Amino acid sequence: MKGINFRKNLIHIQFTWHFYRNLFSAAAFICMLLISSCARYEPAALDPGYDAESLNNESISISIEESIDETESEGSGKEAAEALSEEASKQADSRVPARVKGIYVASKPLANESFMSSFWDVMDSTELNAVVIDIKDDYGKITYDMKGVPALDELNSIEAVIEDMPSLMKKFKEHGIYTIARIVSLRDPNLADAWPEVCMTNPDGTVFKDGSGYAWVNPYKTEYWELLLDIAMQCAEDGFDEIQFDYMRFCTEKGSDDCIFDEEEVKGRDKISIITELVDYLYCNLRERGVFVSVDCFGTIIGSKVDSRAVGQNYGQLSSVLDYICPMIYPSHYSSGNFGLEHPDTRPYEAVSGALNRSRNELARAKNDANEHQAVVRPWLQSFTASWLGEGNYIKYDADAIRKQIQAVYDSGYDEWLLWSASVSYDFDAMLTDSQAAEEDQRIAESRAALPPEEDPLISEEETFPDELQKALENDDLRPEDEQILLEDGPIVTYE
């Protein structure tokens, strides 16, 4: 089959995934590193005996005892391993989860006294209890003087917008605010000059840049993983409750398909394999430090094999190696026809409900594939008006639209949410007081208790796509222009 012609927004692509399960977590320690009483796991790819095929076929648990040098005496090695394991377990067990209702705040407003004065008032008087703040921002800059990571100075990565992080963290704690450090992971324009060796490269060897002129890190460059972990570790040391990795994916912009990757580094792993292994590496190290770990992901990867393979994010697999998974299910990001809606942005409740129903189905499939642990789903909701969609295709996202999204979260059986506004402009009239939120919680609990037993979610959504298209995808036989249409449109779900 040379190609398939079809029109945009016509077909729902949604696949049950049968492969790539339990790809990672395999690692023999090259050395035992002590970092504040924590063992640092190494990427599996650094193991000289690394076998990509074996990782794709089974799940391998990491044993601290096995990493002790065989030349040590049996007694001392065992005692050291047991002590280290016990300390790591204590750190992980000390984590206290919060039911997060949060907002994103960029670094510059945090340095604005007027903004912060009103910010504390809002956080104290409403149901909001969490904040996501930029630590490694969209420009690759660290937003405060992170002294514990010397490499950042060499890379010219520090731009200390937040002058006194210890004082800020102390005040967050005084106000009972759960703190989440946002780390932009694989898009880093600063590294184009500072560390080009780890960036994605064009066929001529130059650093690839996306349409905005930003460089992207090559995920197969495991030496970069260490820097990413060091930054996250320092955030944990400085008091953050959670580390959230954003842009944990491959670039899909024009020209990225031409980028070259060294097979000695790739070792037979596809995009999903390497992204999941990277996330697992970060998670295994950070959870032992007493912090939670989350990853932001595209909403369109849920149920879309094409989107998932393109960016390297598999929803079910990521959920098996995280505490929280945060799908960005902004109604404005879904094209016409998604969830049976002509203009999804104009129907905030229905769009969010449709996305979370898809999430529930996808995680049920992953559960059936024996992924025992699954992350808590905490979606990003839209708190901005998408006027660029054109007249009739969007609505103003005021307090009512925001509340409808939140209600859809609760009605879908989920309990946590985050609001995104790049400009940090929020309609706080959408927020309830603590007493109102408590009354709402009671109503939700009573409503859920009255529901009949839930039917198997796997049969609640019909997968509708032509056999010829499925065969073409399985055989990697789509024409480039057809695949581009799928990537642009995202999955479209059709209900009976």
XYZ file of N, CA and C in Angstrom, residues 94-303:
630
model
N 7.668 8.976 53.570
C 7.393 10.258 54.223
C 6.578 11.190 53.348
N 6.365 10.832 52.108
C 5.629 11.695 51.195
C 4.152 11.745 51.579
N 3.625 12.933 51.713
C 2.222 13.096 52.091
C 1.478 13.699 50.903
N 0.600 12.936 50.254
C -0.101 13.459 49.079
C -1.102 14.543 49.451
N -1.359 15.421 48.533
C -2.362 16.470 48.717
C -3.366 16.381 47.581
N -4.590 16.738 47.857
C -5.583 16.830 46.792
C -5.422 18.208 46.150
N -4.706 18.230 45.052
C -4.235 19.487 44.471
C -5.329 20.210 43.679
N -5.476 21.497 43.997
C -6.269 22.433 43.212
C -5.359 23.635 43.011
N -4.724 23.701 41.852
C -3.644 24.658 41.722
C -3.666 25.508 40.474
N -2.745 26.450 40.435
C -2.570 27.340 39.282
C -1.090 27.427 38.938
N -0.831 27.761 37.687
C 0.535 28.019 37.230
C 0.864 29.488 37.442
N 2.071 29.744 37.958
C 2.553 31.112 38.109
C 3.973 31.181 37.557
N 4.195 32.033 36.565
C 5.530 32.209 35.995
C 6.451 32.863 37.027
N 7.731 32.897 36.722
C 8.703 33.373 37.708
C 8.625 34.879 37.961
N 8.409 35.671 36.924
C 8.443 37.123 37.097
C 7.359 37.650 38.044
N 6.114 37.174 37.957
C 5.116 37.636 38.932
C 5.494 37.330 40.382
N 6.265 36.257 40.579
C 6.675 35.912 41.938
C 7.601 36.963 42.538
N 8.199 37.786 41.678
C 9.085 38.849 42.149
C 8.378 40.198 42.190
N 7.073 40.202 41.920
C 6.292 41.436 41.891
C 5.503 41.562 43.200
N 5.825 42.549 44.001
C 5.210 42.681 45.325
C 3.703 42.862 45.246
N 3.244 43.657 44.291
C 1.808 43.904 44.159
C 1.063 42.616 43.822
N 1.610 41.864 42.858
C 0.977 40.599 42.491
C 0.956 39.639 43.674
N 2.082 39.528 44.369
C 2.182 38.564 45.454
C 1.267 38.911 46.618
N 1.040 40.186 46.843
C 0.130 40.589 47.916
C -1.275 40.049 47.663
N -1.753 40.218 46.427
C -3.082 39.694 46.088
C -3.070 38.174 45.987
N -1.928 37.620 45.585
C -1.798 36.166 45.471
C -2.021 35.494 46.819
N -1.366 36.006 47.865
C -1.537 35.391 49.186
C -2.987 35.482 49.642
N -3.639 36.618 49.353
C -5.041 36.782 49.748
C -5.930 35.745 49.069
N -5.698 35.538 47.771
C -6.505 34.568 47.024
C -6.279 33.154 47.544
N -5.022 32.806 47.767
C -4.712 31.454 48.230
C -5.293 31.193 49.619
N -5.352 32.220 50.453
C -5.882 32.059 51.804
C -7.408 32.025 51.841
N -8.041 32.648 50.862
C -9.503 32.809 50.928
C -10.275 31.887 49.997
N -9.580 31.089 49.194
C -10.271 30.194 48.265
C -9.807 28.750 48.444
N -10.389 27.875 47.641
C -10.043 26.455 47.676
C -8.668 26.157 47.095
N -8.056 27.113 46.404
C -6.732 26.894 45.826
C -5.724 26.548 46.915
N -4.927 25.508 46.660
C -3.965 25.065 47.675
C -2.604 24.683 47.100
N -2.399 24.951 45.806
C -1.151 24.514 45.174
C -0.728 25.500 44.099
N 0.575 25.532 43.840
C 1.106 26.417 42.815
C 2.197 25.690 42.045
N 2.188 25.865 40.729
C 3.234 25.348 39.845
C 4.071 26.540 39.410
N 5.369 26.523 39.715
C 6.199 27.661 39.338
C 7.377 27.213 38.469
N 7.806 28.098 37.590
C 8.919 27.794 36.691
C 10.229 27.729 37.463
N 10.925 26.624 37.317
C 12.279 26.505 37.853
C 13.261 26.427 36.689
N 13.043 25.528 35.762
C 13.760 25.556 34.486
C 12.716 25.972 33.467
N 12.824 27.187 32.974
C 11.728 27.757 32.193
C 11.818 27.425 30.706
N 10.941 28.023 29.937
C 10.845 27.714 28.516
C 12.068 28.168 27.718
N 12.906 28.971 28.327
C 14.110 29.451 27.653
C 15.355 28.705 28.125
N 15.150 27.682 28.939
C 16.269 26.895 29.441
C 16.964 27.518 30.629
N 16.383 28.552 31.215
C 17.003 29.272 32.319
C 16.475 28.787 33.676
N 17.368 28.692 34.637
C 16.999 28.366 36.008
C 16.650 29.671 36.696
N 15.489 29.729 37.338
C 14.932 31.013 37.762
C 15.400 31.486 39.135
N 16.251 30.723 39.805
C 16.851 31.223 41.041
C 18.284 30.713 41.131
N 19.043 31.249 42.070
C 20.459 30.917 42.173
C 20.616 29.522 42.779
N 20.616 28.533 41.914
C 20.684 27.140 42.346
C 22.154 26.763 42.557
N 22.627 26.981 43.761
C 24.045 26.820 44.052
C 24.493 25.356 44.064
N 23.539 24.449 44.256
C 23.920 23.045 44.409
C 24.237 22.316 43.119
N 24.125 22.998 41.979
C 24.388 22.363 40.681
C 25.414 23.204 39.933
N 26.714 22.967 40.166
C 27.780 23.789 39.567
C 27.729 23.859 38.051
N 27.266 22.808 37.393
C 27.259 22.796 35.924
C 26.405 23.918 35.346
N 25.428 24.391 36.111
C 24.541 25.439 35.603
C 25.283 26.736 35.336
N 26.282 27.028 36.147
C 27.090 28.227 35.916
C 27.893 28.092 34.626
N 28.448 26.914 34.414
C 29.239 26.675 33.211
C 28.380 26.783 31.952
N 27.136 26.399 32.079
C 26.224 26.435 30.931
C 25.516 27.773 30.790
N 25.811 28.709 31.676
C 25.155 30.022 31.659
C 23.636 29.866 31.729
N 23.188 28.954 32.588
C 21.767 28.621 32.657
C 21.009 29.369 33.747
N 21.707 30.043 34.634
C 21.011 30.687 35.755
C 20.636 32.126 35.412
N 19.358 32.424 35.610
C 18.838 33.785 35.470
C 17.914 34.007 36.662
N 18.486 34.472 37.738
C 17.803 34.478 39.039
C 16.735 35.562 39.134
N 15.579 35.295 38.539
C 14.440 36.201 38.652
C 13.912 36.173 40.083
N 13.888 34.977 40.684
C 13.467 34.829 42.077
C 14.706 35.027 42.949
N 14.750 36.144 43.646
C 15.978 36.522 44.351
C 16.205 35.745 45.637
N 15.141 35.429 46.339
C 15.284 34.775 47.641
C 14.369 33.563 47.709
N 14.809 32.440 47.124
C 13.989 31.239 47.098
C 13.701 30.691 48.496
N 14.674 30.639 49.415
C 14.370 30.129 50.763
C 13.226 30.872 51.439
N 13.217 32.203 51.337
C 12.145 32.989 51.958
C 10.802 32.714 51.286
N 10.831 32.591 49.954
C 9.590 32.310 49.224
C 9.038 30.951 49.614
N 9.903 29.951 49.684
C 9.456 28.611 50.063
C 8.896 28.604 51.482
N 9.537 29.338 52.360
C 9.056 29.420 53.746
C 7.651 30.002 53.786
N 7.411 31.027 52.979
C 6.098 31.659 52.982
C 5.040 30.747 52.367
N 5.423 30.005 51.329
C 4.498 29.022 50.768
C 4.048 28.053 51.864
N 4.988 27.575 52.651
C 4.670 26.610 53.700
C 3.792 27.245 54.773
N 4.085 28.499 55.116
C 3.281 29.185 56.128
C 1.826 29.310 55.700
N 1.615 29.447 54.410
C 0.245 29.583 53.889
C -0.360 28.226 53.510
N 0.355 27.140 53.794
C -0.172 25.803 53.521
C -0.296 25.480 52.052
N 0.612 26.010 51.245
C 0.549 25.825 49.790
C 1.469 24.687 49.355
N 0.920 23.774 48.606
C 1.665 22.653 48.028
C 2.452 23.185 46.838
N 3.754 22.940 46.824
C 4.630 23.552 45.825
C 5.105 22.550 44.774
N 4.958 22.927 43.514
C 5.333 22.081 42.384
C 6.349 22.828 41.527
N 7.506 22.218 41.333
C 8.570 22.822 40.518
C 8.412 22.366 39.075
N 8.149 23.305 38.177
C 8.021 22.987 36.753
C 9.395 23.028 36.101
N 9.772 21.920 35.484
C 11.058 21.820 34.803
C 10.811 21.510 33.328
N 11.070 22.499 32.476
C 10.966 22.262 31.036
C 12.147 21.384 30.645
N 11.867 20.206 30.136
C 12.875 19.149 30.076
C 13.668 19.088 28.776
N 13.008 18.848 27.658
C 13.721 18.531 26.430
C 13.697 19.639 25.377
N 13.089 20.749 25.687
C 13.219 21.937 24.843
C 14.070 22.935 25.608
N 15.200 23.315 25.038
C 16.134 24.158 25.774
C 16.946 25.019 24.813
N 16.453 26.217 24.486
C 17.175 27.088 23.547
C 18.545 27.509 24.058
N 18.734 27.507 25.372
C 20.023 27.924 25.934
C 21.151 26.976 25.547
N 20.830 25.699 25.370
C 21.863 24.708 25.112
C 22.366 24.699 23.678
N 21.700 25.417 22.789
C 22.157 25.475 21.398
C 23.600 25.972 21.323
N 23.925 26.907 22.202
C 25.297 27.428 22.259
C 26.084 26.836 23.420
N 25.392 26.617 24.544
C 26.098 26.197 25.751
C 26.500 24.722 25.744
N 25.690 23.874 25.108
C 25.988 22.436 25.114
C 25.390 21.800 23.857
N 25.854 22.187 22.684
C 25.252 21.714 21.434
C 25.373 20.201 21.247
N 26.334 19.567 21.937
C 26.545 18.127 21.770
C 25.335 17.297 22.177
N 24.464 17.836 23.049
C 23.310 17.051 23.497
C 22.037 17.429 22.754
N 22.134 18.373 21.832
C 20.946 18.839 21.119
C 20.637 17.971 19.896
N 19.381 17.988 19.476
C 19.006 17.342 18.227
C 19.706 18.058 17.083
N 20.175 17.293 16.102
C 20.969 17.883 15.023
C 20.402 17.568 13.649
N 20.636 18.494 12.745
C 20.253 18.320 11.346
C 21.244 17.376 10.660
N 20.913 16.898 9.463
C 21.832 16.003 8.738
C 23.220 16.599 8.513
N 23.320 17.932 8.443
C 24.629 18.558 8.224
C 25.399 18.776 9.523
N 24.830 18.319 10.646
C 25.522 18.421 11.925
C 25.210 19.673 12.711
N 24.463 20.613 12.153
C 24.084 21.819 12.886
C 22.947 21.523 13.847
N 22.802 22.359 14.848
C 21.747 22.172 15.840
C 20.384 22.463 15.218
N 19.462 21.530 15.377
C 18.098 21.728 14.888
C 17.383 22.757 15.765
N 16.590 23.623 15.121
C 15.772 24.583 15.864
C 14.355 24.562 15.320
N 13.401 24.680 16.226
C 12.002 24.646 15.809
C 11.590 26.000 15.229
N 10.302 26.140 14.948
C 9.804 27.350 14.319
C 10.008 28.606 15.151
N 10.171 28.435 16.462
C 10.411 29.574 17.349
C 11.896 29.854 17.546
N 12.736 29.047 16.878
C 14.171 29.225 17.019
C 14.752 28.545 18.241
N 13.993 27.589 18.825
C 14.426 26.913 20.040
C 15.066 25.569 19.718
N 16.133 25.268 20.418
C 16.784 23.965 20.285
C 16.085 22.952 21.179
N 16.221 21.681 20.806
C 15.655 20.576 21.584
C 16.762 19.593 21.935
N 16.670 19.032 23.127
C 17.650 18.034 23.557
C 17.331 16.700 22.908
N 18.356 15.994 22.486
C 18.220 14.635 21.978
C 18.013 13.705 23.170
N 16.828 13.095 23.322
C 16.558 12.273 24.506
C 17.501 11.082 24.669
N 18.165 10.669 23.594
C 19.089 9.541 23.683
C 20.429 9.935 24.311
N 20.636 11.225 24.529
C 21.871 11.694 25.152
C 21.741 11.555 26.666
N 22.135 10.408 27.182
C 21.922 10.135 28.600
C 22.765 11.022 29.510
N 23.808 11.636 28.976
C 24.597 12.542 29.811
C 23.773 13.751 30.251
N 22.754 14.084 29.441
C 21.869 15.188 29.824
C 20.935 14.775 30.955
N 20.612 13.497 31.024
C 19.718 13.016 32.080
C 20.247 13.387 33.453
N 21.562 13.297 33.593
C 22.197 13.585 34.884
C 21.961 15.035 35.304
N 22.072 15.960 34.343
C 21.834 17.367 34.653
C 20.382 17.584 35.060
N 19.479 16.978 34.312
C 18.061 17.116 34.608
C 17.761 16.607 36.016
N 18.349 15.479 36.363
C 18.137 14.925 37.698
C 18.750 15.814 38.771
N 19.945 16.349 38.527
C 20.585 17.226 39.503
C 19.722 18.444 39.806
N 19.114 19.017 38.762
C 18.228 20.173 38.960
C 17.030 19.776 39.812
N 16.435 18.648 39.473
C 15.269 18.180 40.225
C 15.627 17.845 41.664
N 16.778 17.219 41.860
C 17.233 16.881 43.204
C 17.402 18.141 44.057
N 17.942 19.189 43.445
C 18.136 20.428 44.190
C 16.800 21.054 44.554
N 15.815 20.929 43.660
C 14.465 21.414 43.976
C 13.916 20.681 45.198
N 14.148 19.380 45.255
C 13.719 18.601 46.413
C 14.434 19.078 47.672
N 15.734 19.322 47.537
C 16.529 19.797 48.674
C 16.028 21.155 49.158
N 15.545 21.971 48.241
C 15.103 23.320 48.582
C 13.653 23.379 49.040
N 13.014 22.226 49.163
C 11.714 22.188 49.823
C 10.490 21.973 48.967
N 10.645 21.771 47.661
C 9.464 21.539 46.830
C 8.815 20.203 47.172
N 7.492 20.169 47.081
C 6.752 18.948 47.358
C 6.724 18.016 46.152
N 6.809 18.585 44.969
C 6.654 17.790 43.749
C 7.510 18.379 42.631
N 8.013 17.498 41.791
C 8.753 17.893 40.599
C 7.909 17.541 39.388
N 7.641 18.535 38.547
C 6.812 18.314 37.365
C 7.648 18.571 36.113
N 7.749 17.549 35.266
C 8.530 17.667 34.038
C 7.609 17.997 32.865
N 7.863 19.119 32.240
C 7.100 19.548 31.068
C 7.982 19.369 29.831
N 7.385 19.356 28.653
C 8.119 19.124 27.403
C 8.986 17.868 27.499
N 8.429 16.849 28.105
C 9.112 15.559 28.185
C 8.697 14.748 26.957
N 9.212 15.175 25.806
C 8.782 14.564 24.554
C 9.729 14.945 23.428
N 9.530 14.304 22.296
C 10.259 14.665 21.080
C 9.581 15.862 20.415
N 10.378 16.649 19.732
C 9.835 17.729 18.916
C 9.191 17.130 17.668
N 8.052 17.687 17.264
C 7.375 17.198 16.052
C 7.230 18.294 14.999
N 7.901 19.402 15.201
C 7.760 20.500 14.249
C 8.492 20.206 12.935
N 8.204 21.029 11.955
C 8.768 20.847 10.622
C 10.291 20.743 10.678
N 10.823 19.723 10.022
C 12.261 19.510 9.971
C 12.783 18.542 11.007
N 11.980 18.286 12.058
C 12.452 17.390 13.114
C 12.588 15.948 12.625
N 11.790 15.571 11.641
C 11.880 14.211 11.107
C 13.212 13.950 10.409
N 13.886 15.008 10.026
C 15.169 14.855 9.332
C 16.359 14.767 10.286
N 16.102 14.988 11.561
C 17.192 14.954 12.536
C 17.805 13.560 12.605
N 19.095 13.528 12.886
C 19.810 12.247 12.903
C 20.110 11.824 14.338
N 20.077 10.500 14.550
C 20.347 9.933 15.862
C 21.369 8.811 15.699
N 22.354 8.794 16.572
C 23.416 7.795 16.527
C 22.881 6.450 17.010
N 22.989 5.431 16.151
C 22.441 4.117 16.495
C 23.125 3.533 17.726
N 24.376 3.919 17.973
C 25.053 3.427 19.170
C 24.406 3.965 20.435
N 23.757 5.108 20.305
C 23.020 5.683 21.436
C 21.570 5.220 21.444
N 21.003 5.055 20.277
C 19.603 4.630 20.179
C 19.415 3.207 20.701
N 20.330 2.325 20.356
C 20.313 0.926 20.809
C 18.963 0.241 20.549
N 18.375 0.556 19.417
C 17.150 -0.127 19.015
C 15.883 0.385 19.684
N 15.987 1.416 20.497
C 14.807 1.913 21.212
C 14.054 2.951 20.386
N 12.739 2.847 20.368
C 11.930 3.839 19.671
C 11.686 5.028 20.596
N 10.916 5.989 20.120
C 10.691 7.215 20.890
C 9.994 6.942 22.216
N 8.974 6.095 22.189
C 8.247 5.805 23.419
C 9.158 5.135 24.435
N 9.994 4.218 23.979
C 10.886 3.488 24.882
C 11.827 4.433 25.612
N 12.464 5.344 24.875
C 13.480 6.189 25.494
C 12.855 7.234 26.409
N 11.707 7.796 26.024
C 11.051 8.779 26.899
C 10.608 8.112 28.187
N 10.043 6.925 28.097
C 9.580 6.250 29.303
C 10.757 5.840 30.185
N 11.853 5.431 29.565
C 13.033 5.067 30.353
C 13.592 6.285 31.078
N 13.617 7.423 30.410
C 14.086 8.657 31.038
C 13.202 9.025 32.223
N 11.896 8.963 32.039
C 10.975 9.291 33.125
C 11.156 8.325 34.296
N 11.315 7.053 33.988
C 11.502 6.056 35.030
C 12.791 6.310 35.812
N 13.838 6.701 35.104
C 15.117 7.016 35.739
C 14.951 8.177 36.733
N 14.268 9.216 36.312
C 14.039 10.360 37.177
C 13.154 9.987 38.370
N 12.108 9.232 38.085
C 11.162 8.853 39.142
C 11.822 7.985 40.212
N 12.596 6.994 39.783
C 13.223 6.076 40.740
C 14.163 6.812 41.686
N 14.849 7.822 41.183
C 15.758 8.585 42.027
C 15.028 9.593 42.916
N 14.034 10.263 42.357
C 13.400 11.359 43.084
C 12.438 10.897 44.168
N 11.741 9.797 43.935
C 10.780 9.342 44.951
C 11.488 8.994 46.249
N 12.737 8.563 46.154
C 13.485 8.233 47.358
C 13.917 9.476 48.126
N 13.760 10.634 47.496
C 14.089 11.893 48.158
C 12.883 12.508 48.844
N 11.758 11.794 48.826
C 10.583 12.282 49.534
C 9.732 13.258 48.758
N 9.944 13.366 47.427
C 9.114 14.256 46.618
C 8.273 13.434 45.642
N 7.172 14.011 45.227
C 6.335 13.388 44.211
C 6.842 13.801 42.827
N 6.494 12.992 41.833
C 6.963 13.237 40.472
C 5.772 13.190 39.515
N 5.713 14.182 38.621
C 4.639 14.231 37.622
C 5.213 14.615 36.270
N 4.451 14.316 35.227
C 4.830 14.687 33.853
C 3.606 15.244 33.144
N 3.795 16.337 32.424
C 2.739 16.880 31.567
C 2.758 16.129 30.245
N 1.594 15.906 29.677
C 1.536 15.224 28.378
C 0.421 15.815 27.527
N 0.541 15.621 26.230
C -0.507 16.049 25.310
C -1.799 15.282 25.581
N -2.921 15.986 25.542
C -4.193 15.294 25.673
C -4.461 14.376 24.504
N -3.926 14.729 23.318
C -4.232 13.942 22.124
C -3.497 12.608 22.053
N -2.530 12.379 22.957
C -1.867 11.061 22.924
C -2.759 9.986 23.522
N -3.793 10.405 24.244
C -4.664 9.439 24.901
C -5.541 8.781 23.846
N -5.261 7.536 23.571
C -6.049 6.810 22.592
C -5.586 6.987 21.163
